[in-house]
Coordinates of C-alpha atoms in Angstrom, one line a residue:
Chain A
M1 CA 27.6 -1.0 -9.2
K2 CA 25.7 -3.3 -7.4
Y3 CA 22.5 -1.8 -7.8
L4 CA 23.3 -1.7 -11.7
K5 CA 24.1 -5.4 -11.9
V6 CA 20.7 -5.8 -10.3
I7 CA 19.1 -3.7 -12.2
F8 CA 20.6 -5.1 -15.8
L9 CA 20.0 -8.9 -15.0
Q10 CA 16.2 -7.9 -13.9
A11 CA 15.7 -6.0 -17.0
L12 CA 16.6 -9.3 -18.8
L13 CA 14.6 -11.5 -17.0
I14 CA 11.4 -9.1 -17.6
T15 CA 12.5 -8.5 -21.3
V16 CA 12.3 -12.0 -21.8
G17 CA 9.1 -12.5 -20.1
I18 CA 7.3 -9.9 -21.5
T19 CA 8.5 -11.2 -25.0
F20 CA 7.3 -15.0 -24.2
A21 CA 4.0 -12.8 -23.3
I22 CA 3.5 -11.4 -26.1
S23 CA 4.9 -14.4 -28.3
L24 CA 2.1 -17.2 -26.2
E25 CA -0.9 -14.2 -27.1
G26 CA 0.3 -14.4 -30.9
L27 CA 0.5 -18.1 -30.8
I28 CA -3.2 -18.2 -29.4
E29 CA -4.4 -15.8 -31.9
H30 CA -3.0 -17.7 -34.3
L31 CA -4.2 -20.9 -33.5
K32 CA -7.7 -19.4 -33.1
G33 CA -7.2 -18.3 -36.7
E34 CA -6.8 -14.9 -36.0
E35 CA -3.8 -13.7 -37.5
M36 CA -1.7 -11.5 -35.5
Y37 CA 1.2 -8.6 -36.5
F38 CA 3.4 -6.8 -34.9
Q39 CA 4.8 -3.4 -35.2
W40 CA 8.6 -2.5 -35.3
Y41 CA 8.5 -0.8 -32.1
M42 CA 7.3 -4.4 -30.3
P43 CA 10.6 -6.0 -29.6
G44 CA 12.1 -2.3 -28.2
S45 CA 8.8 -2.2 -26.1
A46 CA 9.5 -5.0 -24.5
I47 CA 13.3 -4.1 -23.5
V48 CA 11.8 -0.7 -22.3
G49 CA 9.3 -2.4 -20.3
G50 CA 12.1 -4.3 -19.2
I51 CA 14.4 -1.4 -17.6
L52 CA 11.0 0.2 -16.2
C53 CA 9.8 -2.8 -14.2
A54 CA 13.9 -3.2 -13.5
I55 CA 14.3 0.2 -11.0
P56 CA 11.9 -0.8 -8.7
S57 CA 12.5 -4.5 -8.8
A58 CA 15.9 -3.2 -7.8
L59 CA 15.2 -0.6 -5.3
L60 CA 12.1 -2.8 -3.6
L61 CA 13.2 -6.4 -3.7
M62 CA 17.1 -5.8 -3.1
N63 CA 17.7 -7.8 0.4
V64 CA 14.5 -7.9 1.3
F65 CA 14.8 -11.3 2.9
E66 CA 16.7 -9.9 5.2
K67 CA 13.5 -8.0 6.2
T68 CA 11.3 -8.7 8.6
K69 CA 8.0 -11.0 7.8
K70 CA 5.7 -7.8 7.4
Q71 CA 7.8 -5.6 5.4
F72 CA 8.6 -8.1 3.2
I73 CA 4.8 -8.8 2.2
I74 CA 4.5 -5.0 2.0
R75 CA 7.2 -4.6 0.1
V76 CA 6.3 -7.4 -2.7
I77 CA 2.4 -6.4 -2.2
I78 CA 3.7 -2.4 -3.7
H79 CA 6.5 -4.5 -6.4
C80 CA 3.4 -6.4 -7.8
V81 CA 1.1 -3.4 -8.1
L82 CA 3.6 -1.2 -9.3
L83 CA 5.1 -3.9 -11.7
Y84 CA 1.4 -4.0 -13.0
V85 CA 1.0 -0.5 -13.2
I86 CA 4.2 0.2 -15.7
N87 CA 3.3 -2.7 -17.6
S88 CA -0.2 -1.9 -18.4
L89 CA 0.7 1.7 -19.0
I90 CA 3.3 0.5 -21.3
G91 CA 1.5 -2.2 -22.9
W92 CA -1.6 0.1 -23.6
L93 CA 1.1 2.5 -25.2
F94 CA 2.9 0.5 -27.7
K95 CA -0.5 -1.7 -28.0
W96 CA 0.4 -4.7 -26.7
F97 CA -3.0 -5.1 -26.3
T98 CA -6.0 -3.0 -28.3
T99 CA -9.3 -4.8 -26.6
W100 CA -10.5 -5.7 -23.1
T101 CA -9.8 -9.4 -24.0
G102 CA -6.6 -8.7 -24.8
F103 CA -6.3 -6.5 -21.9
I104 CA -7.5 -9.0 -19.8
F105 CA -4.8 -11.6 -21.0
V106 CA -1.9 -9.4 -20.6
S107 CA -2.8 -9.0 -16.8
I108 CA -3.5 -13.0 -16.3
S109 CA 0.1 -13.7 -18.5
Y110 CA 1.6 -11.1 -15.7
F111 CA -0.1 -12.3 -12.3
A112 CA 0.9 -16.1 -13.5
V113 CA 4.2 -15.2 -14.8
Y114 CA 4.3 -13.4 -10.9
V115 CA 3.4 -16.2 -8.8
F116 CA 5.8 -18.4 -11.1
A117 CA 8.9 -16.1 -10.5
W118 CA 8.2 -16.7 -6.7
V119 CA 7.0 -20.5 -6.5
G120 CA 10.1 -20.9 -9.1
G121 CA 12.4 -19.4 -6.7
F122 CA 10.9 -21.4 -3.4
I123 CA 10.8 -24.3 -5.3
I124 CA 14.9 -24.1 -6.6
N125 CA 15.8 -22.5 -2.5
R126 CA 14.4 -26.0 -1.0
Q127 CA 16.2 -28.2 -3.3
E128 CA 19.2 -25.9 -1.9
D129 CA 18.2 -26.8 1.6
K130 CA 18.7 -30.9 1.1
E131 CA 21.8 -30.2 -0.4
I132 CA 23.1 -28.4 2.2
N133 CA 21.5 -30.7 5.1
E134 CA 22.5 -33.6 3.4
A135 CA 26.2 -32.0 3.5
L136 CA 25.8 -30.7 7.1
K137 CA 25.3 -34.5 8.3
D138 CA 28.7 -35.3 7.8
I139 CA 30.4 -32.6 9.7
R140 CA 27.8 -32.3 12.4
D141 CA 29.2 -32.3 16.5
D142 CA 28.1 -34.4 18.9
E143 CA 26.2 -33.0 20.9
Chain B
M1 CA 52.2 -43.1 9.7
K2 CA 53.3 -42.0 6.8
V3 CA 52.0 -38.4 6.0
T4 CA 52.0 -37.1 2.6
F5 CA 51.9 -33.2 1.3
E6 CA 51.0 -32.3 -2.1
Q7 CA 50.7 -28.6 -2.7
V8 CA 47.4 -27.1 -4.6
D9 CA 47.0 -24.1 -6.3
S10 CA 43.6 -22.8 -4.2
V11 CA 41.9 -22.8 -1.1
E12 CA 38.7 -24.9 -2.7
K13 CA 41.3 -27.9 -3.6
E14 CA 42.7 -28.1 -0.1
E15 CA 41.7 -31.5 1.2
A16 CA 42.6 -34.3 4.0
T17 CA 42.3 -37.5 3.7
I18 CA 43.3 -39.6 6.7
R19 CA 43.2 -43.5 6.8
A20 CA 43.4 -45.4 9.4
I21 CA 42.2 -48.5 11.1
E22 CA 40.0 -46.9 13.9
L23 CA 39.3 -43.1 14.8
N24 CA 41.8 -42.5 17.7
K25 CA 42.6 -39.4 20.2
D26 CA 45.6 -38.6 18.2
I27 CA 43.5 -38.6 14.9
Q28 CA 40.6 -36.8 16.0
T29 CA 43.1 -34.3 17.9
A30 CA 44.3 -33.9 14.0
I31 CA 41.0 -34.0 12.2
D32 CA 40.1 -30.9 15.0
L33 CA 43.4 -29.3 14.3
L34 CA 42.6 -29.6 10.3
E35 CA 39.2 -28.3 10.8
G36 CA 40.3 -25.3 13.7
G37 CA 38.4 -26.6 16.4
I38 CA 41.4 -26.6 18.7
G39 CA 42.2 -23.2 19.3
K40 CA 41.0 -21.4 22.7
I41 CA 39.6 -17.9 22.3
S42 CA 40.2 -15.5 25.2
A43 CA 36.7 -14.2 26.0
T44 CA 35.1 -12.4 28.9
K45 CA 31.5 -12.9 31.0
D46 CA 30.6 -10.6 33.9
G47 CA 34.6 -9.5 34.3
K48 CA 35.8 -13.2 34.3
T49 CA 38.1 -13.7 31.5
F50 CA 37.6 -17.8 30.1
L51 CA 39.3 -19.5 27.6
I52 CA 36.4 -20.3 25.0
K53 CA 37.6 -23.8 22.9
H54 CA 36.7 -23.5 18.9
G55 CA 34.7 -26.5 19.1
A56 CA 32.5 -24.8 21.8
I57 CA 31.4 -21.8 19.8
Y58 CA 28.1 -22.2 18.2
Y59 CA 28.3 -18.6 16.5
A60 CA 29.6 -15.0 16.9
E61 CA 27.7 -12.1 16.5
S62 CA 29.5 -8.2 16.3
V63 CA 26.6 -5.6 17.5
D64 CA 28.0 -2.0 18.2
K65 CA 31.8 -2.5 17.3
R66 CA 31.4 -5.1 20.2
T67 CA 32.2 -9.1 19.3
Y68 CA 29.9 -11.6 21.5
I69 CA 30.5 -15.2 21.1
Y70 CA 27.6 -18.1 21.8
T71 CA 28.3 -21.5 22.8
K72 CA 25.6 -23.9 23.5
D73 CA 24.1 -22.2 26.6
E74 CA 26.6 -19.2 27.4
C75 CA 27.8 -15.8 25.6
Y76 CA 30.8 -14.0 26.4
E77 CA 32.6 -11.0 24.8
T78 CA 36.1 -10.7 23.2
K79 CA 38.1 -8.2 21.8
E80 CA 38.7 -10.4 18.6
R81 CA 37.0 -8.7 15.6
L82 CA 34.7 -11.2 13.4
Y83 CA 37.0 -11.2 10.3
E84 CA 39.9 -12.8 12.9
L85 CA 37.1 -14.9 14.1
E86 CA 36.1 -16.6 10.8
E87 CA 40.1 -16.6 9.8
S88 CA 40.7 -19.0 13.0
L89 CA 37.7 -20.8 13.5
G90 CA 38.5 -22.5 10.0
I91 CA 36.8 -23.4 7.2
F92 CA 33.5 -24.7 8.9
C93 CA 33.0 -21.1 10.4
A94 CA 30.9 -19.5 7.7
R95 CA 29.7 -15.8 7.2
V96 CA 25.8 -15.7 7.7
S97 CA 25.1 -12.1 7.4
K98 CA 27.0 -8.7 7.5
S99 CA 27.2 -9.0 11.7
M100 CA 27.0 -13.0 12.2
V101 CA 30.1 -15.9 11.7
V102 CA 28.5 -19.6 12.4
N103 CA 30.0 -22.6 13.4
L104 CA 28.3 -24.9 10.5
K105 CA 29.3 -28.0 12.1
K106 CA 26.8 -26.9 15.5
V107 CA 23.8 -26.5 12.7
Q108 CA 21.0 -28.6 12.9
N109 CA 19.7 -27.9 9.6
V110 CA 18.6 -25.0 7.2
T111 CA 15.0 -24.0 5.9
S112 CA 14.1 -21.5 3.4
E113 CA 10.8 -19.7 4.2
F114 CA 8.6 -19.3 1.2
G115 CA 9.8 -15.3 0.9
G116 CA 13.2 -17.1 0.2
R117 CA 14.5 -16.2 3.5
M118 CA 17.2 -18.8 4.9
V119 CA 17.1 -19.8 8.8
A120 CA 19.7 -22.0 10.6
T121 CA 18.5 -24.1 13.2
M122 CA 21.5 -24.7 15.8
L123 CA 21.8 -28.0 18.2
N124 CA 20.8 -26.1 21.0
G125 CA 17.3 -25.3 19.2
E126 CA 18.2 -21.2 18.1
E127 CA 17.3 -20.2 14.9
L128 CA 19.5 -17.6 12.9
V129 CA 18.7 -15.8 10.0
V130 CA 21.2 -16.8 6.8
S131 CA 21.3 -14.1 4.4
R132 CA 21.5 -15.5 0.9
S133 CA 24.1 -13.5 -0.5
Y134 CA 26.4 -16.2 1.8
V135 CA 24.4 -19.1 1.0
K136 CA 27.3 -19.8 -2.4
D137 CA 30.1 -19.3 0.5
I138 CA 28.4 -22.3 2.8
K139 CA 27.7 -24.0 -0.3
R140 CA 31.6 -23.8 -0.9
R141 CA 32.6 -24.9 2.4
L142 CA 30.5 -27.5 2.4
G143 CA 32.2 -29.0 -0.6
I144 CA 29.0 -28.8 -2.6

């Protein structure tokens, strides 16, 4: 049940991320004066991508913070590469990109979102540390 | 001293406020009692039995179905189970992993590493890993 919940939440997040990247690609093309039209299967492809990426996320990153540093780094690298391969394959299959430029754009977007997710998480955690440390001051024993 | 009791409907709302001219021994005892720091736990070390004050406990750990209590410099074994310790040590005793409970009053600070792992540094300099899944409960206990 815990795994299903994680897979569901991850699928939602990744679907939003993919939709954002595709929308951004459309906006850039529009600003460049080149109209871009999406096929009927585009929203569905984002959901399929989200689900397919969520499964390795749940399997590799569940309780990853409790692993040793080495295990953590190995799992994150495998996760990053695996998701990139899945994204690229789905992108190619569902025509998220049709040219090499499009593929490079999707690749850059992927790595940018991936790094942003970790950095964002780190910033949120540091904020949480501050709150906890402030509250600890009030109850700390004198030694 | 006038004492007022007001019933609330959840643990989160439980709170005690003491208004006094100064923090004397009696009031400190009352605070320790309410915070669960006044009791004692029977524990053994090198074949001898000791009574460890709740307030002296830094953390407790369960290893191979045995429970160990850690104070500033010592380690003892107790027959109590981890969940029993968690209950008897009071609101500021929080679980930080499946096999460990920590006395939050003995935590110097917490730091998150880049990977998300949280490390609690104790007043004696020891570092303990805090599982992310227990952070919510720690915050609740601290009233955040």
